[in-house]
Amino acid sequence: MSGNQQRHRQQVVLCDICTEDDRKPARKTCMKCEISMCGQHLQVHLTTPVLLQTHPLTEPMALCSTTKCPQHGKLLEYYCLDDMTCVCVSCAIEDQHRLHNMKTFSTAHKELMEKLPGEQKALGVKTDDENGSLEKWENSEREKLSNSSLRLIEAVTKMRDMSLTSVRTSVSARMGALKTSKSSLQVAQSEKDTFRFLQMYSQVHQDVEEAKAVDLRKGLLPNSDRDKLVQEIRQNGENMMEQAEHFWGSLFTLIDPDQDLLSTGPDLMFEPQVLGSGISLSKDNRRVFYNDWSGECTASLLIVSTQPGSNLQRWQICLSKDFAWTIGLCDKQYGKDLKKGPIFGLCCKNHQLSSVSAYSGSSALITPEAGPGPEKVEVVWNSVASSLSFFRRSGLHRREEIVTIAINNVNYPGLVPFFRLEMENAQSSANSSQIQWKCTCGRDYKEANYYRQQYGSVMNQKNCPCGKILGGRFTEVVCELV
């Protein structure tokens, strides 16, 4: 008997009612009776209404421990569509599946079979011509990486050739001085006439001294050509770094597409809950300003989206280093008074970072030594994984994890993104303005009519006749969704 025939015979399920000498292949297996039956013995189950309704029949199968519930020891009779698993009657009525969508085996089989063509159609878009699609994908990705790498190589090659060509010309001139001194020495040593030797010695000495001063390890000699070349290298270097960042980003996009998310979606904006008198928002509600004319710098803002929510939320904020802040998740109903509800987030105060969990009184220090806080923070809220992660962002693709906080979604179902701001070591606006608007020469100034634009702020300034520049009133961007 061949191996295939033996395997086929082993797979055939025989009728449990037939006599041992004449056991026929089974047509169905009754999960209730826990027996397999041939066509003849199956008739009782098919013609008896009670048996037909209460005894689930399946394709012939060898009954074993997998047909019984490991928890209750009862027959598996139902299928839980929510958890996609077979359960017994006790699981369906008493335990964790009692509120789930339960079906008999036959009904579940029918419904799931009807669902498969749609799944197959959706999957077919991705799986059609699998080998061709894989080749097309590889060629496309290879072309993207090649374009990025070629631009980087071109930028590097241009800088290299430009530098080598310029320095080579300078080194060649210095080598010429060495050759000239060597030649002068040889001529002087071969000169036998005393008068001619003394006449040429001055030039020989000059050539030798110039040769001694030659240093082939040095680059270009200080002059306008070197200054021009340095400026060109700076400009081309910026282009090279830009191409390097682009190539770096292409690699990240290939390996981890989430790394390519460089900016917060335009659908996100701040929703003010509490605004101090010195705080205002931009028209698009994506930037927060502080104006010291008004004084108080405190704010509590929710971060809301105009689009439907998803299981993975992400946002980035640029922050001022002169302010204390907390960023993370809070209970929406306590947005106006965060101290009353649970918050999870990252806090920066006195230039120290700490993680905040559950209620605002519970925190853990992350940076024991004071130092500059991150200027840009990325927050990723994965509700499926129940994790809230914070990253320090710098440059286009530099991403350093600060901390990840685990959150129990069941205990805290109403969490939303928030941002809280306050000024560190805040001083009275009135006192500060008196100091800032009194010149050291003794003159007092009550108004300013000159404005100087700075990065992130607009500063009022005035020139005193004594020459001192006065100023102090300013409007500053303290945070921004980017």
Short mmCIF file of C-alpha atoms in Angstrom, two decimals:
data_model
loop_
_atom_site.label_atom_id
_atom_site.label_comp_id
_atom_site.label_asym_id
_atom_site.label_seq_id
_atom_site.Cartn_x
_atom_site.Cartn_y
_atom_site.Cartn_z
CA MET A 1 0.00 0.00 0.00
CA SER A 2 1.42 3.39 -0.98
CA GLY A 3 2.12 6.11 1.54
CA ASN A 4 -0.67 8.31 0.12
CA GLN A 5 -3.20 5.50 0.50
CA GLN A 6 -2.12 4.90 4.10
CA ARG A 7 -2.49 8.59 4.95
CA HIS A 8 -5.93 8.68 3.26
CA ARG A 9 -7.09 5.66 5.26
CA GLN A 10 -5.84 7.21 8.49
CA GLN A 11 -7.78 10.44 7.72
CA VAL A 12 -11.09 8.63 7.07
CA VAL A 13 -13.46 8.81 10.06
CA LEU A 14 -15.50 5.61 10.46
CA CYS A 15 -19.00 5.21 11.85
CA ASP A 16 -19.07 4.55 15.59
CA ILE A 17 -22.41 2.67 15.43
CA CYS A 18 -21.55 0.15 12.73
CA THR A 19 -20.27 -3.25 13.84
CA GLU A 20 -16.53 -3.59 14.07
CA ASP A 21 -16.38 -5.90 11.06
CA ASP A 22 -18.34 -3.63 8.75
CA ARG A 23 -17.63 0.01 9.74
CA LYS A 24 -18.58 2.41 6.99
CA PRO A 25 -17.12 5.91 6.48
CA ALA A 26 -18.94 8.51 8.57
CA ARG A 27 -21.07 11.22 6.93
CA LYS A 28 -21.46 13.49 9.99
CA THR A 29 -20.28 13.81 13.59
CA CYS A 30 -22.77 14.71 16.34
CA MET A 31 -21.07 17.04 18.80
CA LYS A 32 -23.77 16.37 21.40
CA CYS A 33 -23.67 12.61 21.25
CA GLU A 34 -19.96 12.67 20.57
CA ILE A 35 -20.26 10.00 17.85
CA SER A 36 -19.64 9.84 14.11
CA MET A 37 -22.32 8.26 11.92
CA CYS A 38 -22.59 6.81 8.45
CA GLY A 39 -25.48 7.70 6.14
CA GLN A 40 -27.69 4.90 7.47
CA HIS A 41 -27.27 5.65 11.15
CA LEU A 42 -27.47 9.40 10.53
CA GLN A 43 -31.13 9.19 9.52
CA VAL A 44 -32.34 9.21 13.13
CA HIS A 45 -30.72 12.61 13.73
CA LEU A 46 -32.04 14.00 10.42
CA THR A 47 -35.62 12.84 10.85
CA THR A 48 -36.12 13.55 14.54
CA PRO A 49 -36.97 17.28 14.96
CA VAL A 50 -35.66 17.50 18.51
CA LEU A 51 -32.33 15.95 17.58
CA LEU A 52 -32.07 18.08 14.46
CA GLN A 53 -32.53 21.28 16.46
CA THR A 54 -30.46 20.53 19.54
CA HIS A 55 -27.70 18.23 18.29
CA PRO A 56 -25.10 20.13 16.23
CA LEU A 57 -23.75 18.11 13.32
CA THR A 58 -20.34 18.73 11.78
CA GLU A 59 -18.26 17.21 9.07
CA PRO A 60 -16.74 13.87 10.16
CA MET A 61 -14.03 14.47 12.71
CA ALA A 62 -12.07 12.48 15.23
CA LEU A 63 -13.38 13.55 18.63
CA CYS A 64 -10.72 14.47 21.17
CA SER A 65 -10.11 16.93 24.02
CA THR A 66 -10.23 19.87 21.58
CA THR A 67 -13.99 19.43 21.20
CA LYS A 68 -14.59 20.15 24.89
CA CYS A 69 -14.24 23.36 26.86
CA PRO A 70 -10.95 23.27 28.80
CA GLN A 71 -12.52 25.39 31.56
CA HIS A 72 -15.87 23.65 32.07
CA GLY A 73 -15.30 20.25 30.44
CA LYS A 74 -18.51 20.65 28.42
CA LEU A 75 -19.04 20.20 24.70
CA LEU A 76 -18.16 23.17 22.50
CA GLU A 77 -21.49 24.09 20.86
CA TYR A 78 -21.33 27.82 20.10
CA TYR A 79 -19.05 30.28 18.34
CA CYS A 80 -18.27 33.72 19.77
CA LEU A 81 -17.98 36.17 16.89
CA ASP A 82 -16.46 38.86 19.11
CA ASP A 83 -13.53 36.72 20.32
CA MET A 84 -13.57 34.35 17.31
CA THR A 85 -13.47 31.20 19.42
CA CYS A 86 -15.61 28.11 20.14
CA VAL A 87 -17.31 28.06 23.55
CA CYS A 88 -19.52 25.80 25.61
CA VAL A 89 -22.97 26.62 27.00
CA SER A 90 -21.51 27.70 30.36
CA CYS A 91 -19.15 30.16 28.68
CA ALA A 92 -22.04 31.56 26.64
CA ILE A 93 -24.42 31.99 29.58
CA GLU A 94 -22.33 32.55 32.70
CA ASP A 95 -18.78 33.64 31.95
CA GLN A 96 -16.93 36.28 29.96
CA HIS A 97 -18.80 35.61 26.70
CA ARG A 98 -22.33 36.13 28.07
CA LEU A 99 -22.68 39.62 26.53
CA HIS A 100 -20.96 38.72 23.26
CA ASN A 101 -22.40 37.92 19.83
CA MET A 102 -22.95 34.13 20.03
CA LYS A 103 -23.90 31.87 17.13
CA THR A 104 -24.45 28.16 16.63
CA PHE A 105 -21.76 26.46 14.59
CA SER A 106 -23.94 26.22 11.48
CA THR A 107 -25.04 29.87 11.62
CA ALA A 108 -21.50 31.11 12.32
CA HIS A 109 -20.16 28.98 9.50
CA LYS A 110 -22.73 30.43 7.09
CA GLU A 111 -22.13 34.05 8.09
CA LEU A 112 -18.35 33.79 8.02
CA MET A 113 -18.42 32.00 4.67
CA GLU A 114 -20.52 34.85 3.26
CA LYS A 115 -17.94 37.32 4.55
CA LEU A 116 -14.95 35.67 2.90
CA PRO A 117 -15.64 36.74 -0.74
CA GLY A 118 -15.53 40.40 0.34
CA GLU A 119 -12.28 39.80 2.23
CA GLN A 120 -10.87 37.99 -0.78
CA LYS A 121 -11.84 40.85 -3.09
CA ALA A 122 -10.21 43.45 -0.83
CA LEU A 123 -7.11 41.31 -0.50
CA GLY A 124 -6.99 40.64 -4.21
CA VAL A 125 -5.99 44.24 -4.91
CA LYS A 126 -2.77 43.65 -2.98
CA THR A 127 -2.09 40.03 -3.95
CA ASP A 128 -2.79 40.07 -7.70
CA ASP A 129 0.33 39.18 -9.63
CA GLU A 130 2.33 38.82 -6.42
CA ASN A 131 5.72 38.36 -8.09
CA GLY A 132 5.17 41.31 -10.39
CA SER A 133 4.01 43.51 -7.49
CA LEU A 134 7.06 42.60 -5.41
CA GLU A 135 9.36 43.40 -8.29
CA LYS A 136 7.52 46.66 -8.96
CA TRP A 137 7.73 47.62 -5.28
CA GLU A 138 11.45 46.83 -5.08
CA ASN A 139 12.23 48.79 -8.23
CA SER A 140 10.24 51.77 -6.96
CA GLU A 141 11.93 51.79 -3.53
CA ARG A 142 15.36 51.23 -5.06
CA GLU A 143 14.80 54.18 -7.40
CA LYS A 144 13.79 56.44 -4.48
CA LEU A 145 16.87 55.49 -2.47
CA SER A 146 19.10 55.76 -5.55
CA ASN A 147 17.88 59.27 -6.31
CA SER A 148 18.49 60.36 -2.72
CA SER A 149 21.90 58.70 -2.51
CA LEU A 150 22.98 60.06 -5.91
CA ARG A 151 22.14 63.64 -4.88
CA LEU A 152 24.09 63.12 -1.67
CA ILE A 153 27.07 61.64 -3.53
CA GLU A 154 27.00 64.53 -6.01
CA ALA A 155 27.00 67.09 -3.19
CA VAL A 156 29.86 65.31 -1.39
CA THR A 157 31.84 64.87 -4.62
CA LYS A 158 31.43 68.54 -5.52
CA MET A 159 32.74 69.68 -2.15
CA ARG A 160 35.61 67.20 -2.27
CA ASP A 161 36.73 68.14 -5.78
CA MET A 162 36.39 71.87 -5.16
CA SER A 163 38.47 71.66 -1.97
CA LEU A 164 41.12 69.34 -3.40
CA THR A 165 41.51 71.41 -6.56
CA SER A 166 42.03 74.64 -4.66
CA VAL A 167 44.38 73.18 -2.06
CA ARG A 168 46.24 71.23 -4.75
CA THR A 169 47.09 74.46 -6.52
CA SER A 170 48.46 75.93 -3.29
CA VAL A 171 50.40 72.78 -2.40
CA SER A 172 51.81 72.64 -5.93
CA ALA A 173 53.18 76.18 -5.52
CA ARG A 174 54.78 75.22 -2.19
CA MET A 175 56.33 72.12 -3.74
CA GLY A 176 57.69 74.38 -6.46
CA ALA A 177 59.46 76.41 -3.76
CA LEU A 178 61.07 73.21 -2.44
CA LYS A 179 62.24 72.24 -5.90
CA THR A 180 63.61 75.76 -6.50
CA SER A 181 65.63 75.72 -3.26
CA LYS A 182 66.98 72.26 -4.05
CA SER A 183 68.03 73.39 -7.51
CA SER A 184 69.65 76.57 -6.11
CA LEU A 185 71.65 74.52 -3.61
CA GLN A 186 72.88 72.16 -6.32
CA VAL A 187 73.98 75.06 -8.54
CA ALA A 188 75.73 76.80 -5.60
CA GLN A 189 77.54 73.62 -4.60
CA SER A 190 78.81 73.10 -8.13
CA GLU A 191 80.05 76.68 -8.52
CA LYS A 192 83.87 76.80 -8.21
CA ASP A 193 84.36 80.50 -8.87
CA THR A 194 84.41 82.40 -5.58
CA PHE A 195 83.04 85.66 -6.95
CA ARG A 196 80.10 84.11 -8.78
CA PHE A 197 79.34 81.92 -5.70
CA LEU A 198 79.13 84.96 -3.43
CA GLN A 199 77.00 86.82 -5.95
CA MET A 200 74.41 84.02 -6.10
CA TYR A 201 74.50 83.12 -2.39
CA SER A 202 71.96 85.79 -1.41
CA GLN A 203 69.35 84.26 -3.76
CA VAL A 204 70.22 80.73 -2.63
CA HIS A 205 69.76 81.75 1.00
CA GLN A 206 66.40 83.33 0.20
CA ASP A 207 65.23 80.19 -1.64
CA VAL A 208 66.30 77.97 1.27
CA GLU A 209 64.56 80.12 3.88
CA GLU A 210 61.36 80.08 1.83
CA ALA A 211 61.62 76.29 1.54
CA LYS A 212 62.09 75.94 5.30
CA ALA A 213 58.85 77.87 5.87
CA VAL A 214 56.88 75.52 3.61
CA ASP A 215 54.36 73.27 5.45
CA LEU A 216 52.59 70.87 3.10
CA ARG A 217 50.09 69.90 5.84
CA LYS A 218 48.54 73.36 5.84
CA GLY A 219 45.62 74.19 3.60
CA LEU A 220 45.23 77.40 1.68
CA LEU A 221 47.26 80.37 2.74
CA PRO A 222 45.28 83.26 4.27
CA ASN A 223 44.01 85.45 1.45
CA SER A 224 40.81 86.45 -0.35
CA ASP A 225 40.77 83.19 -2.33
CA ARG A 226 40.69 81.16 0.88
CA ASP A 227 37.89 83.30 2.32
CA LYS A 228 35.88 82.86 -0.87
CA LEU A 229 36.42 79.10 -0.83
CA VAL A 230 35.40 78.84 2.83
CA GLN A 231 32.16 80.65 2.02
CA GLU A 232 31.47 78.32 -0.91
CA ILE A 233 32.13 75.27 1.27
CA ARG A 234 29.67 76.55 3.86
CA GLN A 235 27.00 76.99 1.21
CA ASN A 236 27.67 73.61 -0.41
CA GLY A 237 27.94 72.02 3.02
CA GLU A 238 24.40 73.13 3.82
CA ASN A 239 23.26 71.56 0.56
CA MET A 240 25.12 68.35 1.43
CA MET A 241 23.50 68.20 4.88
CA GLU A 242 20.10 68.75 3.28
CA GLN A 243 20.71 65.84 0.90
CA ALA A 244 21.98 63.71 3.79
CA GLU A 245 18.81 64.47 5.77
CA HIS A 246 16.72 63.57 2.71
CA PHE A 247 18.55 60.26 2.25
CA TRP A 248 18.28 59.55 5.96
CA GLY A 249 14.55 60.24 5.81
CA SER A 250 14.17 57.90 2.81
CA LEU A 251 15.72 55.07 4.82
CA PHE A 252 13.45 55.77 7.79
CA THR A 253 10.42 55.87 5.50
CA LEU A 254 11.35 52.46 4.10
CA ILE A 255 12.00 50.80 7.46
CA ASP A 256 9.51 52.63 9.71
CA PRO A 257 7.01 54.84 7.84
CA ASP A 258 5.86 56.43 11.12
CA GLN A 259 9.30 58.07 11.40
CA ASP A 260 8.48 60.07 8.30
CA LEU A 261 5.70 61.96 10.09
CA LEU A 262 7.53 65.25 10.40
CA SER A 263 4.64 67.55 11.19
CA THR A 264 1.38 67.55 13.09
CA GLY A 265 -1.72 67.22 10.94
CA PRO A 266 -3.41 70.52 9.99
CA ASP A 267 -6.63 69.24 11.57
CA LEU A 268 -5.21 69.70 15.09
CA MET A 269 -5.65 72.94 17.04
CA PHE A 270 -5.73 74.32 20.56
CA GLU A 271 -9.07 74.65 22.35
CA PRO A 272 -8.63 77.10 25.25
CA GLN A 273 -9.98 76.09 28.66
CA VAL A 274 -8.17 78.60 30.87
CA LEU A 275 -6.25 81.60 29.50
CA GLY A 276 -4.28 84.05 31.62
CA SER A 277 -4.54 87.76 30.85
CA GLY A 278 -1.21 87.69 29.02
CA ILE A 279 -2.06 84.73 26.76
CA SER A 280 -3.61 84.85 23.29
CA LEU A 281 -3.96 82.45 20.34
CA SER A 282 -3.32 82.84 16.63
CA LYS A 283 -6.25 82.90 14.19
CA ASP A 284 -5.77 79.22 13.31
CA ASN A 285 -5.52 78.31 17.03
CA ARG A 286 -2.17 76.55 16.48
CA ARG A 287 0.12 79.09 18.19
CA VAL A 288 0.06 80.49 21.71
CA PHE A 289 1.41 83.99 22.43
CA TYR A 290 2.45 85.65 25.67
CA ASN A 291 2.36 89.43 25.93
CA ASP A 292 4.04 90.94 28.99
CA TRP A 293 1.92 94.10 28.66
CA SER A 294 -0.92 92.06 30.13
CA GLY A 295 1.11 90.12 32.64
CA GLU A 296 -0.25 86.76 33.77
CA CYS A 297 1.13 83.76 31.84
CA THR A 298 -1.00 80.69 32.58
CA ALA A 299 -2.98 78.56 30.18
CA SER A 300 -4.76 75.21 30.00
CA LEU A 301 -5.64 74.07 26.49
CA LEU A 302 -7.05 70.92 24.97
CA ILE A 303 -5.66 69.70 21.65
CA VAL A 304 -8.63 68.84 19.44
CA SER A 305 -9.05 67.54 15.91
CA THR A 306 -11.56 68.37 13.20
CA GLN A 307 -11.24 64.80 11.90
CA PRO A 308 -12.66 61.56 13.41
CA GLY A 309 -10.41 60.03 16.06
CA SER A 310 -8.23 56.98 15.52
CA ASN A 311 -6.50 54.40 17.68
CA LEU A 312 -3.15 56.14 17.10
CA GLN A 313 -2.97 59.88 17.79
CA ARG A 314 0.17 61.93 17.34
CA TRP A 315 1.10 65.58 17.76
CA GLN A 316 4.24 67.74 17.98
CA ILE A 317 4.71 70.96 19.89
CA CYS A 318 7.54 73.53 19.77
CA LEU A 319 8.13 74.91 23.26
CA SER A 320 9.80 77.92 24.82
CA LYS A 321 12.59 77.14 27.30
CA ASP A 322 11.55 80.01 29.58
CA PHE A 323 8.22 78.51 30.62
CA ALA A 324 7.07 75.57 32.72
CA TRP A 325 4.71 73.20 30.90
CA THR A 326 2.90 69.88 31.06
CA ILE A 327 1.77 67.97 27.98
CA GLY A 328 -0.18 64.72 27.75
CA LEU A 329 -3.71 63.41 28.40
CA CYS A 330 -6.39 64.59 30.81
CA ASP A 331 -10.04 63.89 31.52
CA LYS A 332 -12.01 66.23 29.25
CA GLN A 333 -14.54 67.16 31.92
CA TYR A 334 -11.72 68.53 34.11
CA GLY A 335 -10.09 70.60 31.35
CA LYS A 336 -10.76 73.83 33.23
CA ASP A 337 -9.36 72.50 36.51
CA LEU A 338 -6.76 69.81 35.84
CA LYS A 339 -6.04 69.28 39.53
CA LYS A 340 -9.44 67.66 40.05
CA GLY A 341 -9.02 64.90 37.46
CA PRO A 342 -6.49 62.34 36.28
CA ILE A 343 -3.65 63.46 34.03
CA PHE A 344 -0.89 61.50 32.31
CA GLY A 345 1.97 63.39 30.78
CA LEU A 346 5.41 64.93 30.66
CA CYS A 347 6.18 67.94 32.87
CA CYS A 348 9.05 70.42 32.56
CA LYS A 349 9.60 72.66 35.58
CA ASN A 350 12.77 74.37 36.78
CA HIS A 351 14.47 72.81 33.74
CA GLN A 352 13.77 69.29 35.03
CA LEU A 353 11.62 66.68 33.28
CA SER A 354 9.23 64.41 35.17
CA SER A 355 6.48 62.00 34.16
CA VAL A 356 3.01 62.47 35.62
CA SER A 357 0.68 59.49 36.13
CA ALA A 358 -2.95 59.26 37.24
CA TYR A 359 -3.45 62.30 39.50
CA SER A 360 -1.31 65.42 39.39
CA GLY A 361 0.28 64.66 42.77
CA SER A 362 1.94 61.49 41.45
CA SER A 363 5.12 62.16 39.45
CA ALA A 364 8.49 60.58 38.74
CA LEU A 365 11.63 62.60 38.02
CA ILE A 366 13.24 61.77 34.66
CA THR A 367 16.18 64.23 34.64
CA PRO A 368 17.70 64.48 38.14
CA GLU A 369 20.04 67.26 37.07
CA ALA A 370 18.70 70.55 35.79
CA GLY A 371 19.32 71.22 32.12
CA PRO A 372 17.64 72.64 29.02
CA GLY A 373 14.29 70.99 28.28
CA PRO A 374 13.37 69.78 24.79
CA GLU A 375 12.46 72.53 22.35
CA LYS A 376 10.26 70.16 20.34
CA VAL A 377 8.26 67.28 21.81
CA GLU A 378 6.43 64.56 19.90
CA VAL A 379 3.60 62.75 21.67
CA VAL A 380 2.17 59.40 20.50
CA TRP A 381 -1.01 58.07 22.11
CA ASN A 382 -1.71 54.42 21.17
CA SER A 383 -5.08 53.59 22.68
CA VAL A 384 -4.89 49.95 21.53
CA ALA A 385 -1.54 49.37 23.23
CA SER A 386 -2.60 51.66 26.12
CA SER A 387 0.68 53.57 25.91
CA LEU A 388 1.53 57.28 25.90
CA SER A 389 5.04 57.97 24.55
CA PHE A 390 7.08 61.18 24.49
CA PHE A 391 10.00 61.87 22.16
CA ARG A 392 12.57 64.65 21.90
CA ARG A 393 12.73 65.82 18.27
CA SER A 394 15.62 67.70 16.70
CA GLY A 395 16.50 68.18 13.07
CA LEU A 396 14.35 66.46 10.49
CA HIS A 397 14.68 62.86 11.63
CA ARG A 398 16.34 62.81 15.06
CA ARG A 399 13.92 61.19 17.48
CA GLU A 400 14.90 60.28 21.04
CA GLU A 401 12.42 58.61 23.41
CA ILE A 402 12.01 60.41 26.74
CA VAL A 403 9.47 58.21 28.51
CA THR A 404 6.50 55.89 27.85
CA ILE A 405 3.57 55.73 30.27
CA ALA A 406 1.18 52.76 30.47
CA ILE A 407 -2.50 53.72 30.85
CA ASN A 408 -5.49 51.54 31.68
CA ASN A 409 -8.17 52.61 29.18
CA VAL A 410 -10.92 50.90 31.16
CA ASN A 411 -10.29 53.06 34.23
CA TYR A 412 -9.83 56.29 32.24
CA PRO A 413 -12.14 56.21 29.17
CA GLY A 414 -12.50 59.98 28.60
CA LEU A 415 -8.87 61.02 28.05
CA VAL A 416 -8.03 63.79 25.57
CA PRO A 417 -4.76 65.56 24.66
CA PHE A 418 -3.97 68.73 26.64
CA PHE A 419 -1.27 71.33 27.19
CA ARG A 420 -0.70 73.43 30.34
CA LEU A 421 1.61 76.44 30.50
CA GLU A 422 2.94 78.74 33.20
CA MET A 423 5.90 81.09 33.48
CA GLU A 424 8.81 80.03 35.65
CA ASN A 425 9.88 82.57 38.28
CA ALA A 426 7.24 85.00 37.01
CA GLN A 427 7.65 88.61 38.12
CA SER A 428 5.20 91.42 38.35
CA SER A 429 4.70 93.04 34.97
CA ALA A 430 4.52 96.48 36.53
CA ASN A 431 7.77 96.10 38.46
CA SER A 432 9.53 94.65 35.46
CA SER A 433 8.42 97.51 33.22
CA GLN A 434 9.63 100.16 35.72
CA ILE A 435 13.09 98.62 35.69
CA GLN A 436 13.21 98.11 31.96
CA TRP A 437 12.03 101.60 31.07
CA LYS A 438 14.37 103.60 33.34
CA CYS A 439 17.75 104.21 31.75
CA THR A 440 20.95 104.04 33.82
CA CYS A 441 21.64 107.68 32.91
CA GLY A 442 18.59 108.70 34.93
CA ARG A 443 16.04 109.37 32.19
CA ASP A 444 12.52 107.84 32.53
CA TYR A 445 10.53 106.52 29.58
CA LYS A 446 6.81 105.69 29.65
CA GLU A 447 6.23 104.78 26.01
CA ALA A 448 8.11 103.13 23.17
CA ASN A 449 7.50 103.61 19.49
CA TYR A 450 10.17 101.43 17.97
CA TYR A 451 9.76 97.69 17.40
CA ARG A 452 12.45 95.15 16.67
CA GLN A 453 11.52 91.74 15.24
CA GLN A 454 13.23 88.80 16.91
CA TYR A 455 12.91 85.06 16.39
CA GLY A 456 9.70 84.03 18.10
CA SER A 457 9.01 87.46 19.60
CA VAL A 458 8.40 91.14 18.90
CA MET A 459 10.27 93.50 21.25
CA ASN A 460 9.51 97.17 21.94
CA GLN A 461 12.71 99.23 21.90
CA LYS A 462 13.79 102.83 22.22
CA ASN A 463 17.17 104.49 21.94
CA CYS A 464 18.16 106.78 24.82
CA PRO A 465 20.20 109.91 23.89
CA CYS A 466 23.01 108.49 25.98
CA GLY A 467 23.29 105.65 23.46
CA LYS A 468 21.71 102.85 25.51
CA ILE A 469 19.05 100.67 23.85
CA LEU A 470 15.98 100.35 26.05
CA GLY A 471 13.31 97.70 25.76
CA GLY A 472 11.28 95.08 27.51
CA ARG A 473 7.69 94.96 26.34
CA PHE A 474 7.36 91.92 24.10
CA THR A 475 4.99 89.41 22.53
CA GLU A 476 6.47 85.91 22.34
CA VAL A 477 5.37 82.64 20.73
CA VAL A 478 5.53 80.25 23.70
CA CYS A 479 4.28 77.10 21.98
CA GLU A 480 3.15 75.98 18.56
CA LEU A 481 1.69 72.86 16.95
CA VAL A 482 4.10 71.95 14.16
#
